[in-house]
mmCIF file of C-alpha atoms in Angstrom:
data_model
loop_
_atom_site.group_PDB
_atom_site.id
_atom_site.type_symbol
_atom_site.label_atom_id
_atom_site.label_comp_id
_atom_site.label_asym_id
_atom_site.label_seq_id
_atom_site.Cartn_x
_atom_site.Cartn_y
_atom_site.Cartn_z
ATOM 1 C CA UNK Y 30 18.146 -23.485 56.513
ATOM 2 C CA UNK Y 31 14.038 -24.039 56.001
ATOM 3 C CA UNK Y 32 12.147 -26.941 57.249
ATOM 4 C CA UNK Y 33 11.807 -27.773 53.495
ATOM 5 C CA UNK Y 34 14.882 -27.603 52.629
ATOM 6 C CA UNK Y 35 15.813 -29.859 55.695
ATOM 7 C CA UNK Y 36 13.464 -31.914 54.054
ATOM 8 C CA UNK Y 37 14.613 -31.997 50.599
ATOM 9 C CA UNK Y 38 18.183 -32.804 52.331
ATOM 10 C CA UNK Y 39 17.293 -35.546 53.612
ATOM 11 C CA UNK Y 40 15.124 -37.118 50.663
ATOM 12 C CA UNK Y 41 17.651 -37.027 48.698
ATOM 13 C CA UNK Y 42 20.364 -38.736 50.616
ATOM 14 C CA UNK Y 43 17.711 -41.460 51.240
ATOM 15 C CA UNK Y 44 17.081 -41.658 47.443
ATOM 16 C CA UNK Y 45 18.392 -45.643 46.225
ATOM 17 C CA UNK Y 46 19.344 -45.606 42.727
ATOM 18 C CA UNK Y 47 17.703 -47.950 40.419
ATOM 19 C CA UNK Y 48 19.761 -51.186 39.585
ATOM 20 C CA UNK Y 49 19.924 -52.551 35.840
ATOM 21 C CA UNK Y 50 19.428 -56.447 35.972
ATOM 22 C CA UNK Y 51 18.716 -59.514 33.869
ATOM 23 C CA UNK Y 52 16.952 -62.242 34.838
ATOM 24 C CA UNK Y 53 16.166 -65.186 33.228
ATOM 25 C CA UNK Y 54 12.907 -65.690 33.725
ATOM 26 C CA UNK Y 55 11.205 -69.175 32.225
ATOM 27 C CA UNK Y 56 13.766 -69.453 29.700
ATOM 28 C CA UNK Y 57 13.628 -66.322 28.956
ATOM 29 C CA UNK Y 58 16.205 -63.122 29.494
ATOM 30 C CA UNK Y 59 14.407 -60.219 30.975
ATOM 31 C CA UNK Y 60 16.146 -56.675 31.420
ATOM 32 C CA UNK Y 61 14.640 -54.483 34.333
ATOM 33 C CA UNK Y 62 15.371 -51.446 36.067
ATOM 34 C CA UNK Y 63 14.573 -51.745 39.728
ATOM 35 C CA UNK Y 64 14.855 -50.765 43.132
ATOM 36 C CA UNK Y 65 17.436 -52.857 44.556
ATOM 37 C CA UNK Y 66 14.583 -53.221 47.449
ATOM 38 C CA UNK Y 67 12.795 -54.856 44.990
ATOM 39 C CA UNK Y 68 11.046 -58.488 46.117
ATOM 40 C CA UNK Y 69 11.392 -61.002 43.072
ATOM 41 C CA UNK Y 70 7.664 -61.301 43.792
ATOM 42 C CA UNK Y 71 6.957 -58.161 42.792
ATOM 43 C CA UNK Y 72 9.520 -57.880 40.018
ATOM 44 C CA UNK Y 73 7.879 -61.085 38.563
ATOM 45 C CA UNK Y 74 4.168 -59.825 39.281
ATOM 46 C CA UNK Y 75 4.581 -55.822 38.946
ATOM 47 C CA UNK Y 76 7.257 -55.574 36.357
ATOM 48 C CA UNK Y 77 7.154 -58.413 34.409
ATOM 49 C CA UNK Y 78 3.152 -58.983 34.400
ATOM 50 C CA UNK Y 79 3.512 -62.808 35.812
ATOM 51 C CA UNK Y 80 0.839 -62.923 37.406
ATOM 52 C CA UNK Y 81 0.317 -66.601 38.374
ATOM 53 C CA UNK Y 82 2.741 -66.082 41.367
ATOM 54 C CA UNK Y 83 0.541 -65.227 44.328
ATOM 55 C CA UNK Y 84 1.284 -62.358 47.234
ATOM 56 C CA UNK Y 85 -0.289 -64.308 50.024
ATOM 57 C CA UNK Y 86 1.399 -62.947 53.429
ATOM 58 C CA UNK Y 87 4.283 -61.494 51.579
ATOM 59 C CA UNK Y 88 6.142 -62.825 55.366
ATOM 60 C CA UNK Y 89 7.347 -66.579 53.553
ATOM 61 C CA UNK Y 90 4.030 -67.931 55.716
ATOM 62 C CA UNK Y 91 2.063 -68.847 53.241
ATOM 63 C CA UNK Y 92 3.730 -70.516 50.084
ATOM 64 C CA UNK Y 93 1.683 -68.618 47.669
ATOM 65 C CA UNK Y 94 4.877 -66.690 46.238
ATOM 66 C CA UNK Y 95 6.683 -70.391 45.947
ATOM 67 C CA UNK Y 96 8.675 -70.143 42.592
ATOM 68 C CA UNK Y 97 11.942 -72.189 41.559
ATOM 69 C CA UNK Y 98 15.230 -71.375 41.328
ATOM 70 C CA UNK Y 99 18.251 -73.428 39.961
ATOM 71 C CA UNK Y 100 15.140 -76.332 40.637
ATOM 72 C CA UNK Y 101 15.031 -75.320 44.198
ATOM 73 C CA UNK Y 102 12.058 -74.008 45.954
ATOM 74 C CA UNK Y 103 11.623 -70.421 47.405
ATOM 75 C CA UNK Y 104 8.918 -68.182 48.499
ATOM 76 C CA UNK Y 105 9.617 -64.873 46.439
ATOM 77 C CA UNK Y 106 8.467 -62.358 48.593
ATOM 78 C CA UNK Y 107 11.261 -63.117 50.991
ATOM 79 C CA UNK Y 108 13.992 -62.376 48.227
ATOM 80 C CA UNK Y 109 15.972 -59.174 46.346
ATOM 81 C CA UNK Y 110 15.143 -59.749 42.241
ATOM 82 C CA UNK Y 111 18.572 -58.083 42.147
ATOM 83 C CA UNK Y 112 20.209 -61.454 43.997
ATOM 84 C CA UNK Y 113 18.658 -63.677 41.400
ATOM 85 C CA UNK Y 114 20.800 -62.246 37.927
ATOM 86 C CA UNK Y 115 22.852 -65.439 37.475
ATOM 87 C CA UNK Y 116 19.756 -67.687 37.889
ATOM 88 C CA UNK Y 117 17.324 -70.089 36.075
ATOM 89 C CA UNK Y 118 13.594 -68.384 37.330
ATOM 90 C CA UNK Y 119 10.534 -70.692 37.084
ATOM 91 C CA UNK Y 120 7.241 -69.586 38.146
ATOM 92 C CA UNK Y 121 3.912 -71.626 37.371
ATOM 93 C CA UNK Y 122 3.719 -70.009 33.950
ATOM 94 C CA UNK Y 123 6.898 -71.574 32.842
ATOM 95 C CA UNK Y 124 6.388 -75.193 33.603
ATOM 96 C CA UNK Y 125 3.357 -76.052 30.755
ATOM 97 C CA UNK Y 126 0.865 -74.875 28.393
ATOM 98 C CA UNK Y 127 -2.731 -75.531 28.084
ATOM 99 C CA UNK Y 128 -1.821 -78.087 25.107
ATOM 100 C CA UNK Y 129 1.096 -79.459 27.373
ATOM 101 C CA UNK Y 130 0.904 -79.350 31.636
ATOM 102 C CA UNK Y 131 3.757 -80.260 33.102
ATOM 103 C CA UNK Y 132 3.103 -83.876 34.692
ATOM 104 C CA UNK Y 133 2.420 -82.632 38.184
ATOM 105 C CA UNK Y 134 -0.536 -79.426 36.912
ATOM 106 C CA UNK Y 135 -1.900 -82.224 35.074
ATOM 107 C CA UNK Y 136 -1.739 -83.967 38.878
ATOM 108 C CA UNK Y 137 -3.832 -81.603 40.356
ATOM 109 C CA UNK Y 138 -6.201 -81.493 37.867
ATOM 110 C CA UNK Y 139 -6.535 -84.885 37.803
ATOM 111 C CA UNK Y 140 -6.891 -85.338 41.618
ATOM 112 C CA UNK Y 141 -9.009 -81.909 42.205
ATOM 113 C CA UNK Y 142 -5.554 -80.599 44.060
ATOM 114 C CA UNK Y 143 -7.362 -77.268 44.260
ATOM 115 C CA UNK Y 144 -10.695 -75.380 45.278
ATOM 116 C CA UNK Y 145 -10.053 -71.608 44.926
ATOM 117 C CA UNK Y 146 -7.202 -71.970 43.076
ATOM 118 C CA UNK Y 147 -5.266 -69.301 44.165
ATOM 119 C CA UNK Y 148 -2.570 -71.554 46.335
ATOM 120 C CA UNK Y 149 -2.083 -73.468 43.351
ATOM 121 C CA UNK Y 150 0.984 -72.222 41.774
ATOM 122 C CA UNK Y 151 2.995 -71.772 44.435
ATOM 123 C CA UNK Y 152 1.664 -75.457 45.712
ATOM 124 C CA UNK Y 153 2.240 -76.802 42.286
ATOM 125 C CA UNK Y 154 6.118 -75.009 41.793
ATOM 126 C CA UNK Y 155 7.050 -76.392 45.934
ATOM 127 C CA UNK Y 156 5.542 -79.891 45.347
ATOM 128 C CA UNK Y 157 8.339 -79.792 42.183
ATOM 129 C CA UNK Y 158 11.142 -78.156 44.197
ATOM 130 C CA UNK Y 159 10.365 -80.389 47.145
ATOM 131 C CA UNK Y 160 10.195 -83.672 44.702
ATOM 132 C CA UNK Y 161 13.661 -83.085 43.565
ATOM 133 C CA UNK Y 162 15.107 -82.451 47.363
ATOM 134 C CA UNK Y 163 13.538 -86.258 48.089
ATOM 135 C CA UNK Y 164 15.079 -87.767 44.939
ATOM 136 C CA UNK Y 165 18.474 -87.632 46.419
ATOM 137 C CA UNK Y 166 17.276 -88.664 50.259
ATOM 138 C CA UNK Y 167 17.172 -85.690 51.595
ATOM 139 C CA UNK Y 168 15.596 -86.006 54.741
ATOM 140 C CA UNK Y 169 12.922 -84.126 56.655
ATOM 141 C CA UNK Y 170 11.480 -83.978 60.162
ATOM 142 C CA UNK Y 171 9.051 -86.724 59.196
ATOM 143 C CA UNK Y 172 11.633 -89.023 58.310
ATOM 144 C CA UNK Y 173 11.914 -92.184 59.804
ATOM 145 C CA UNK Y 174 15.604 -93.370 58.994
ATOM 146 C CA UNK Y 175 17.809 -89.900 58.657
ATOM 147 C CA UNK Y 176 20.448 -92.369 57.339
ATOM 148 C CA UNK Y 177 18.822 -94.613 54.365
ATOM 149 C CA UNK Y 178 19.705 -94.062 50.529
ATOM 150 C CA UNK Y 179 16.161 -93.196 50.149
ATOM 151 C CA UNK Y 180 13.107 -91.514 51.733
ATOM 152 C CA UNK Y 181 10.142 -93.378 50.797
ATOM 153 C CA UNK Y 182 7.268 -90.494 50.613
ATOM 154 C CA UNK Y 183 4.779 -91.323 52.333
ATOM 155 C CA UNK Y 184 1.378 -89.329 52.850
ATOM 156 C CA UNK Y 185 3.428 -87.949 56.538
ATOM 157 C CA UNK Y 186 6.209 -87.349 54.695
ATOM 158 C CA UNK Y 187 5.020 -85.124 51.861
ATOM 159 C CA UNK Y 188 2.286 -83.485 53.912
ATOM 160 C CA UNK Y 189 5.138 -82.416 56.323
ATOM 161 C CA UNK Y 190 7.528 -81.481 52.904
ATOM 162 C CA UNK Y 191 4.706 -79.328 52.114
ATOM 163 C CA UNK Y 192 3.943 -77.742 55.379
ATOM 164 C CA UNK Y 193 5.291 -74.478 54.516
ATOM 165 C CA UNK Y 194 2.427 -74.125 51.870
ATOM 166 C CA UNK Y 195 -1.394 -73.225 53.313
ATOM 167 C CA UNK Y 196 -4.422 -74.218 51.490
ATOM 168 C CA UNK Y 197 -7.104 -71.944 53.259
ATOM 169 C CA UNK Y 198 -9.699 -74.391 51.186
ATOM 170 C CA UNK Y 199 -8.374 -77.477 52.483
ATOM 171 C CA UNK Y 200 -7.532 -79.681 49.788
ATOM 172 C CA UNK Y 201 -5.301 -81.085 50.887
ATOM 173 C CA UNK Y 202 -5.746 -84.816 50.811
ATOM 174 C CA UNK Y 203 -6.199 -84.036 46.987
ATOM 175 C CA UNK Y 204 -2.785 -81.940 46.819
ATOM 176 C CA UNK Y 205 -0.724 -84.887 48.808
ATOM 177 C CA UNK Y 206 -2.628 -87.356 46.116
ATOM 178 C CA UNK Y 207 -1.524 -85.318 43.116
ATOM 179 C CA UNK Y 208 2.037 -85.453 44.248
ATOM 180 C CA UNK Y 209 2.141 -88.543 45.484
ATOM 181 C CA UNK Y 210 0.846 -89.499 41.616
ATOM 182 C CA UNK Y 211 4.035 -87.981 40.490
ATOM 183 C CA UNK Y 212 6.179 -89.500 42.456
ATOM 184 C CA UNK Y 213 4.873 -93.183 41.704
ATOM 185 C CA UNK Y 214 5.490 -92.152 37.898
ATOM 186 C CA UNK Y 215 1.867 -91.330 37.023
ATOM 187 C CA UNK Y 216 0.589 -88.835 35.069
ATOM 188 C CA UNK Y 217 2.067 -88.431 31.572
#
């Protein structure tokens, strides 16, 4: 047997078939063909051309990637597309239109919640996610009283909800304003 055919051998029983899947992607059914190896940030940002999702680290360091699923938060790069078939997928382009933000992208616009601009979706889609684990009382390690009804969000709190999305510019105080906004009621 050749070297190349050695080669060829063993190519080929490395070879991973492509998977057929749908996902729903902002309300919308998309069919792919993929690598089952295949992140869901690159499915969303190579395959499907969405490219507001960021590839920060591509480790789950960052936050860039942060998209929602089922309303929960979750950094893309550190997920198959292929586990996500049976799921609601938002990413920053799904949640408004120029004509029509969602309350919390008119936040940050409102309270300069960005510099660069490129943390922004995946800051924008976690302060969402992580808005909707408070609601019920979900605590975090800033919480004062594990046991109360409700977790009142204080500047601690949310900057410490948030701490698993970097802002290399540093807005921060604007970011924890914008949300904050939202979670008083304000904005539209």
């Amino acid at each position: 047997m050749s070297l190349s055919t050695v080669g060829d051998t063993k190519n080929a029983e490395n070879a991973t078939e492509n998977a057929k899947v749908a996902l729903t992607v902002n309300g919308r059914v998309r069919q792919l063909e993929l690598d089952p190896r295949t992140s869901l940030l690159d499915a969303l940002r190579e395959h499907l051309h969405l490219t507001g999702t960021k590839k920060g680290c591509d480790h789950g360091q960052c936050g860039a990637c942060t998209v929602l699923i089922n309303g929960r938060r979750i950094n893309s790069c550190l997920t198959l597309a292929v586990m996500h078939a049976d799921d609601e997928i938002v990413t920053i382009e799904g949640l408004g239109s120029p004509g029509d933000l969602h309350p919390m992208q008119a936040a940050f616009i409102e309270r300069d919640g960005f510099q660069c601009g490129y943390c922004t979706p995946g800051q924008i889609c976690s302060a969402i996610g992580m808005l909707a684990e408070a609601k019920p009382g979900w605590p975090s390690h800033a919480t004062d009283d594990v046991a109360a009804p409700m977790t009142a969000l204080t500047d601690a709190e949310i900057r410490e909800r948030m701490s698993g999305n970097i802002c290399r510019c540093a807005a921060y105080p604007n970011i924890v304003a914008a949300i904050r906004d939202v979670a008083e009621g304000g904005g539209r």
